[in-house]
Every structure is written in C-alpha cells, then in structure tokens.
PDB file of C-alpha atoms in Angstrom:
ATOM      1  CA  ASP O1438      32.335  17.942  10.172  1.00  0.00           C
ATOM      2  CA  ASP O1439      30.731  18.626  12.936  1.00  0.00           C
ATOM      3  CA  ASP O1440      29.517  22.417  14.627  1.00  0.00           C
ATOM      4  CA  ILE O1441      30.890  23.383  18.256  1.00  0.00           C
ATOM      5  CA  MET O1442      29.435  25.453  21.108  1.00  0.00           C
ATOM      6  CA  THR O1443      31.806  28.087  22.333  1.00  0.00           C
ATOM      7  CA  ASP O1444      32.197  31.891  22.496  1.00  0.00           C
ATOM      8  CA  PRO O1445      32.819  33.244  18.907  1.00  0.00           C
ATOM      9  CA  VAL O1446      33.814  36.695  19.750  1.00  0.00           C
ATOM     10  CA  LEU O1447      36.190  35.471  22.589  1.00  0.00           C
ATOM     11  CA  CYS O1448      37.549  33.374  19.955  1.00  0.00           C
ATOM     12  CA  ASP O1449      37.835  36.328  17.515  1.00  0.00           C
ATOM     13  CA  VAL O1450      39.398  38.159  19.798  1.00  0.00           C
ATOM     14  CA  MET O1451      42.035  35.884  20.846  1.00  0.00           C
ATOM     15  CA  LEU O1452      42.872  34.747  16.938  1.00  0.00           C
ATOM     16  CA  GLU O1453      42.989  38.038  15.611  1.00  0.00           C
ATOM     17  CA  ASN O1454      45.031  39.826  18.715  1.00  0.00           C
ATOM     18  CA  MET O1455      47.152  36.479  18.048  1.00  0.00           C
ATOM     19  CA  LEU O1456      47.674  36.899  14.400  1.00  0.00           C
ATOM     20  CA  ASP O1457      47.983  41.003  14.550  1.00  0.00           C
ATOM     21  CA  ASN O1458      50.766  40.568  17.292  1.00  0.00           C
ATOM     22  CA  ALA O1459      52.530  38.242  14.766  1.00  0.00           C
ATOM     23  CA  ARG O1460      52.104  40.584  12.106  1.00  0.00           C
ATOM     24  CA  LYS O1461      53.317  43.540  13.714  1.00  0.00           C
ATOM     25  CA  HIS O1462      56.143  41.866  16.042  1.00  0.00           C
ATOM     26  CA  GLY O1463      56.990  39.070  13.725  1.00  0.00           C
ATOM     27  CA  HIS O1464      60.087  39.047  11.095  1.00  0.00           C
ATOM     28  CA  PRO O1465      59.991  42.345   8.812  1.00  0.00           C
ATOM     29  CA  GLU O1466      60.323  40.273   5.390  1.00  0.00           C
ATOM     30  CA  ASP O1467      59.380  36.887   5.814  1.00  0.00           C
ATOM     31  CA  PRO O1468      56.895  36.446   9.162  1.00  0.00           C
ATOM     32  CA  SER O1469      56.077  33.011   8.016  1.00  0.00           C
ATOM     33  CA  ILE O1470      52.817  33.294   9.437  1.00  0.00           C
ATOM     34  CA  LYS O1471      50.820  29.995   9.966  1.00  0.00           C
ATOM     35  CA  CYS O1472      47.032  29.832  11.360  1.00  0.00           C
ATOM     36  CA  SER O1473      45.391  26.344  12.237  1.00  0.00           C
ATOM     37  CA  ILE O1474      42.262  25.580  13.931  1.00  0.00           C
ATOM     38  CA  THR O1475      42.229  21.601  14.900  1.00  0.00           C
ATOM     39  CA  ALA O1476      39.147  19.646  16.436  1.00  0.00           C
ATOM     40  CA  ASP O1477      39.785  16.320  18.535  1.00  0.00           C
ATOM     41  CA  ALA O1478      36.327  14.494  19.558  1.00  0.00           C
ATOM     42  CA  THR O1479      37.357  13.106  22.449  1.00  0.00           C
ATOM     43  CA  THR O1480      33.706  11.954  24.050  1.00  0.00           C
ATOM     44  CA  GLY O1481      30.655  11.925  21.580  1.00  0.00           C
ATOM     45  CA  LYS O1482      30.045  15.249  22.920  1.00  0.00           C
ATOM     46  CA  GLN O1483      32.775  17.035  23.369  1.00  0.00           C
ATOM     47  CA  CYS O1484      36.098  17.803  21.745  1.00  0.00           C
ATOM     48  CA  ILE O1485      39.203  19.581  22.060  1.00  0.00           C
ATOM     49  CA  VAL O1486      39.471  22.822  19.895  1.00  0.00           C
ATOM     50  CA  THR O1487      43.298  23.714  19.654  1.00  0.00           C
ATOM     51  CA  PHE O1488      44.007  27.277  17.642  1.00  0.00           C
ATOM     52  CA  GLN O1489      47.540  28.047  16.880  1.00  0.00           C
ATOM     53  CA  VAL O1490      49.816  30.756  15.440  1.00  0.00           C
ATOM     54  CA  THR O1491      53.098  30.316  14.680  1.00  0.00           C
ATOM     55  CA  ASN O1492      55.328  33.087  13.053  1.00  0.00           C
ATOM     56  CA  ARG O1493      59.158  33.785  12.844  1.00  0.00           C
ATOM     57  CA  PRO O1494      60.491  36.683  15.198  1.00  0.00           C
ATOM     58  CA  LYS O1495      61.999  39.958  14.293  1.00  0.00           C
ATOM     59  CA  ALA O1496      66.173  39.177  13.963  1.00  0.00           C
ATOM     60  CA  GLY O1497      68.127  40.373  16.798  1.00  0.00           C
ATOM     61  CA  ALA O1498      64.730  40.584  18.989  1.00  0.00           C
ATOM     62  CA  LYS O1499      64.399  39.689  22.717  1.00  0.00           C
ATOM     63  CA  ARG O1500      63.639  36.284  23.154  1.00  0.00           C
ATOM     64  CA  ILE O1501      59.820  36.244  24.650  1.00  0.00           C
ATOM     65  CA  PRO O1502      60.660  34.751  28.274  1.00  0.00           C
ATOM     66  CA  ALA O1503      59.465  31.491  29.730  1.00  0.00           C
ATOM     67  CA  ASP O1504      57.275  32.921  32.314  1.00  0.00           C
ATOM     68  CA  ILE O1505      55.530  35.700  30.126  1.00  0.00           C
ATOM     69  CA  VAL O1506      51.867  34.164  30.340  1.00  0.00           C
ATOM     70  CA  SER O1507      52.088  34.621  33.931  1.00  0.00           C
ATOM     71  CA  ARG O1508      53.967  37.877  33.840  1.00  0.00           C
ATOM     72  CA  VAL O1509      51.269  39.514  31.591  1.00  0.00           C
ATOM     73  CA  VAL O1510      48.275  38.240  33.871  1.00  0.00           C
ATOM     74  CA  ARG O1511      49.943  39.626  36.904  1.00  0.00           C
ATOM     75  CA  LEU O1512      51.301  42.840  35.405  1.00  0.00           C
ATOM     76  CA  GLY O1513      48.291  43.785  33.929  1.00  0.00           C
ATOM     77  CA  SER O1514      50.447  44.518  30.358  1.00  0.00           C
ATOM     78  CA  ALA O1515      52.647  42.781  27.807  1.00  0.00           C
ATOM     79  CA  ARG O1516      54.376  46.189  27.214  1.00  0.00           C
ATOM     80  CA  GLU O1517      58.001  45.392  28.973  1.00  0.00           C
ATOM     81  CA  PHE O1518      57.969  42.750  26.217  1.00  0.00           C
ATOM     82  CA  SER O1519      57.015  44.579  22.991  1.00  0.00           C
ATOM     83  CA  THR O1520      59.429  44.704  19.790  1.00  0.00           C
ATOM     84  CA  SER O1521      57.837  47.648  18.914  1.00  0.00           C
ATOM     85  CA  ALA O1522      58.222  51.415  20.468  1.00  0.00           C
ATOM     86  CA  LEU O1523      54.824  52.221  18.927  1.00  0.00           C
ATOM     87  CA  SER O1524      53.130  48.739  20.609  1.00  0.00           C
ATOM     88  CA  ASP O1525      51.440  48.905  24.105  1.00  0.00           C
ATOM     89  CA  GLY O1526      51.390  45.123  24.623  1.00  0.00           C
ATOM     90  CA  LEU O1527      47.097  45.323  25.101  1.00  0.00           C
ATOM     91  CA  GLY O1528      46.951  42.707  21.778  1.00  0.00           C
ATOM     92  CA  LEU O1529      48.578  40.028  23.794  1.00  0.00           C
ATOM     93  CA  LYS O1530      46.859  41.103  27.155  1.00  0.00           C
ATOM     94  CA  HIS O1531      43.526  40.690  24.873  1.00  0.00           C
ATOM     95  CA  SER O1532      44.457  37.239  23.475  1.00  0.00           C
ATOM     96  CA  PHE O1533      45.614  35.920  27.281  1.00  0.00           C
ATOM     97  CA  LEU O1534      42.482  37.728  28.849  1.00  0.00           C
ATOM     98  CA  ALA O1535      40.066  35.871  25.841  1.00  0.00           C
ATOM     99  CA  ALA O1536      41.424  32.519  26.344  1.00  0.00           C
ATOM    100  CA  GLY O1537      41.252  32.765  30.019  1.00  0.00           C
ATOM    101  CA  ALA O1538      37.669  33.742  29.800  1.00  0.00           C
ATOM    102  CA  LEU O1539      36.896  30.889  27.518  1.00  0.00           C
ATOM    103  CA  GLU O1540      38.711  28.535  30.193  1.00  0.00           C
ATOM    104  CA  ALA O1541      41.282  27.702  27.499  1.00  0.00           C
ATOM    105  CA  LYS O1542      44.691  26.129  28.239  1.00  0.00           C
ATOM    106  CA  TYR O1543      46.914  28.669  26.552  1.00  0.00           C
ATOM    107  CA  ARG O1544      50.546  28.867  25.981  1.00  0.00           C
ATOM    108  CA  PHE O1545      53.066  31.346  24.233  1.00  0.00           C
ATOM    109  CA  TRP O1546      56.295  30.676  23.522  1.00  0.00           C
ATOM    110  CA  GLN O1547      59.458  30.815  21.474  1.00  0.00           C
ATOM    111  CA  ASP O1548      61.604  27.853  20.642  1.00  0.00           C
ATOM    112  CA  GLN O1549      64.853  29.029  18.443  1.00  0.00           C
ATOM    113  CA  ASP O1550      63.484  30.590  15.087  1.00  0.00           C
ATOM    114  CA  LEU O1551      59.528  30.060  16.143  1.00  0.00           C
ATOM    115  CA  VAL O1552      57.407  32.017  17.952  1.00  0.00           C
ATOM    116  CA  THR O1553      54.328  29.859  18.990  1.00  0.00           C
ATOM    117  CA  PHE O1554      50.713  30.891  20.615  1.00  0.00           C
ATOM    118  CA  GLN O1555      48.440  28.002  21.272  1.00  0.00           C
ATOM    119  CA  ALA O1556      45.165  27.746  23.180  1.00  0.00           C
ATOM    120  CA  LYS O1557      43.275  24.599  24.122  1.00  0.00           C
ATOM    121  CA  LEU O1558      39.517  24.637  24.414  1.00  0.00           C
ATOM    122  CA  THR O1559      37.299  21.847  25.498  1.00  0.00           C
ATOM    123  CA  ALA O1560      34.028  22.553  23.455  1.00  0.00           C
ATOM    124  CA  ASP O1561      30.597  20.616  23.365  1.00  0.00           C
ATOM    125  CA  LEU O1562      29.929  19.024  19.822  1.00  0.00           C
ATOM    126  CA  VAL O1563      26.242  20.028  18.339  1.00  0.00           C
ATOM    127  CA  ILE O1564      24.481  16.852  17.792  1.00  0.00           C
ATOM    128  CA  PRO O1565      21.723  17.203  15.518  1.00  0.00           C
ATOM    129  CA  GLU O1566      18.307  16.393  16.880  1.00  0.00           C
ATOM    130  CA  THR O1567      16.843  13.681  15.376  1.00  0.00           C
ATOM    131  CA  THR O1568      13.088  13.802  14.001  1.00  0.00           C
ATOM    132  CA  VAL O1569      10.755  11.237  14.373  1.00  0.00           C
ATOM    133  CA  VAL O1570       7.812  10.781  12.253  1.00  0.00           C
ATOM    134  CA  THR O1571       5.522   8.276  13.113  1.00  0.00           C
ATOM    135  CA  HIS O1572       1.769   8.081  11.312  1.00  0.00           C
ATOM    136  CA  THR O1573      -1.204   6.748  12.731  1.00  0.00           C
TER     137      THR O1573
END
C-alpha cells in the first residue's frame, strides 16, 4: 500500500456530497449505494486515483441528462435536475466544483437502472525517504 498526495478536504467534499446525493435521490427502498476508491500506478511517481459512487435511481424519476456536468457548471445550479422538492442541487454542484479543483476528470451519468459518479485524478505517490547510515 502506498500513500498519495492530494487534497483530503476536496476529496472529502466531493465524495461526501456524492454519497449524500445517492442517498437522498436514490431508490427509497433499495438504493444499492456502492462506493470505491482505487489507485492504479502509472509511473514510479504517480498514480490515477478513481473515486466512484453508484446507486439505483428512484423509480419514475427523470433520467439524468447526458450533458448534466456542463449544464450544472454553466448554470451554477443543479436544482432543475433534482428529484426532491427539498433539494437545491447544491451537493451536486459542490461535488463538481471539488472535482474540478482537484483537476480530476469527472463524469455523472445514468445507464438504465444505475447512476454513476466517477472522478479520476492524477496523484503523486509518497515515496518514503531512504535513510543511509554511514560509519566513519
């Protein structure tokens, strides 16, 4: 296991809001929320970290539009896509803003009965320093 260097606060904001979004707007009886964080080494000094949250949508809810990311970023709000009268769409916007600040490539989409948020970012690996002891 290797440690990575990234902004833990932005990662927390992104992931917490996506999990909360899945819980609030997912299927009420069986949301089937799944969360994963994986890291794949690309070089000896960096890796690609993938954050992914999936859930089942509410039955009968409007499908998530294919261009939701660009529309939310452009409009500054996700309210029009909300499945809840109490939601202002702020969590989705915060997730997108945090992912953008992390310079992550992020997507949010619906494929049949599965909603997916995914963010991929390049992170530096923390390489432990080697201690060299010399005797004279």
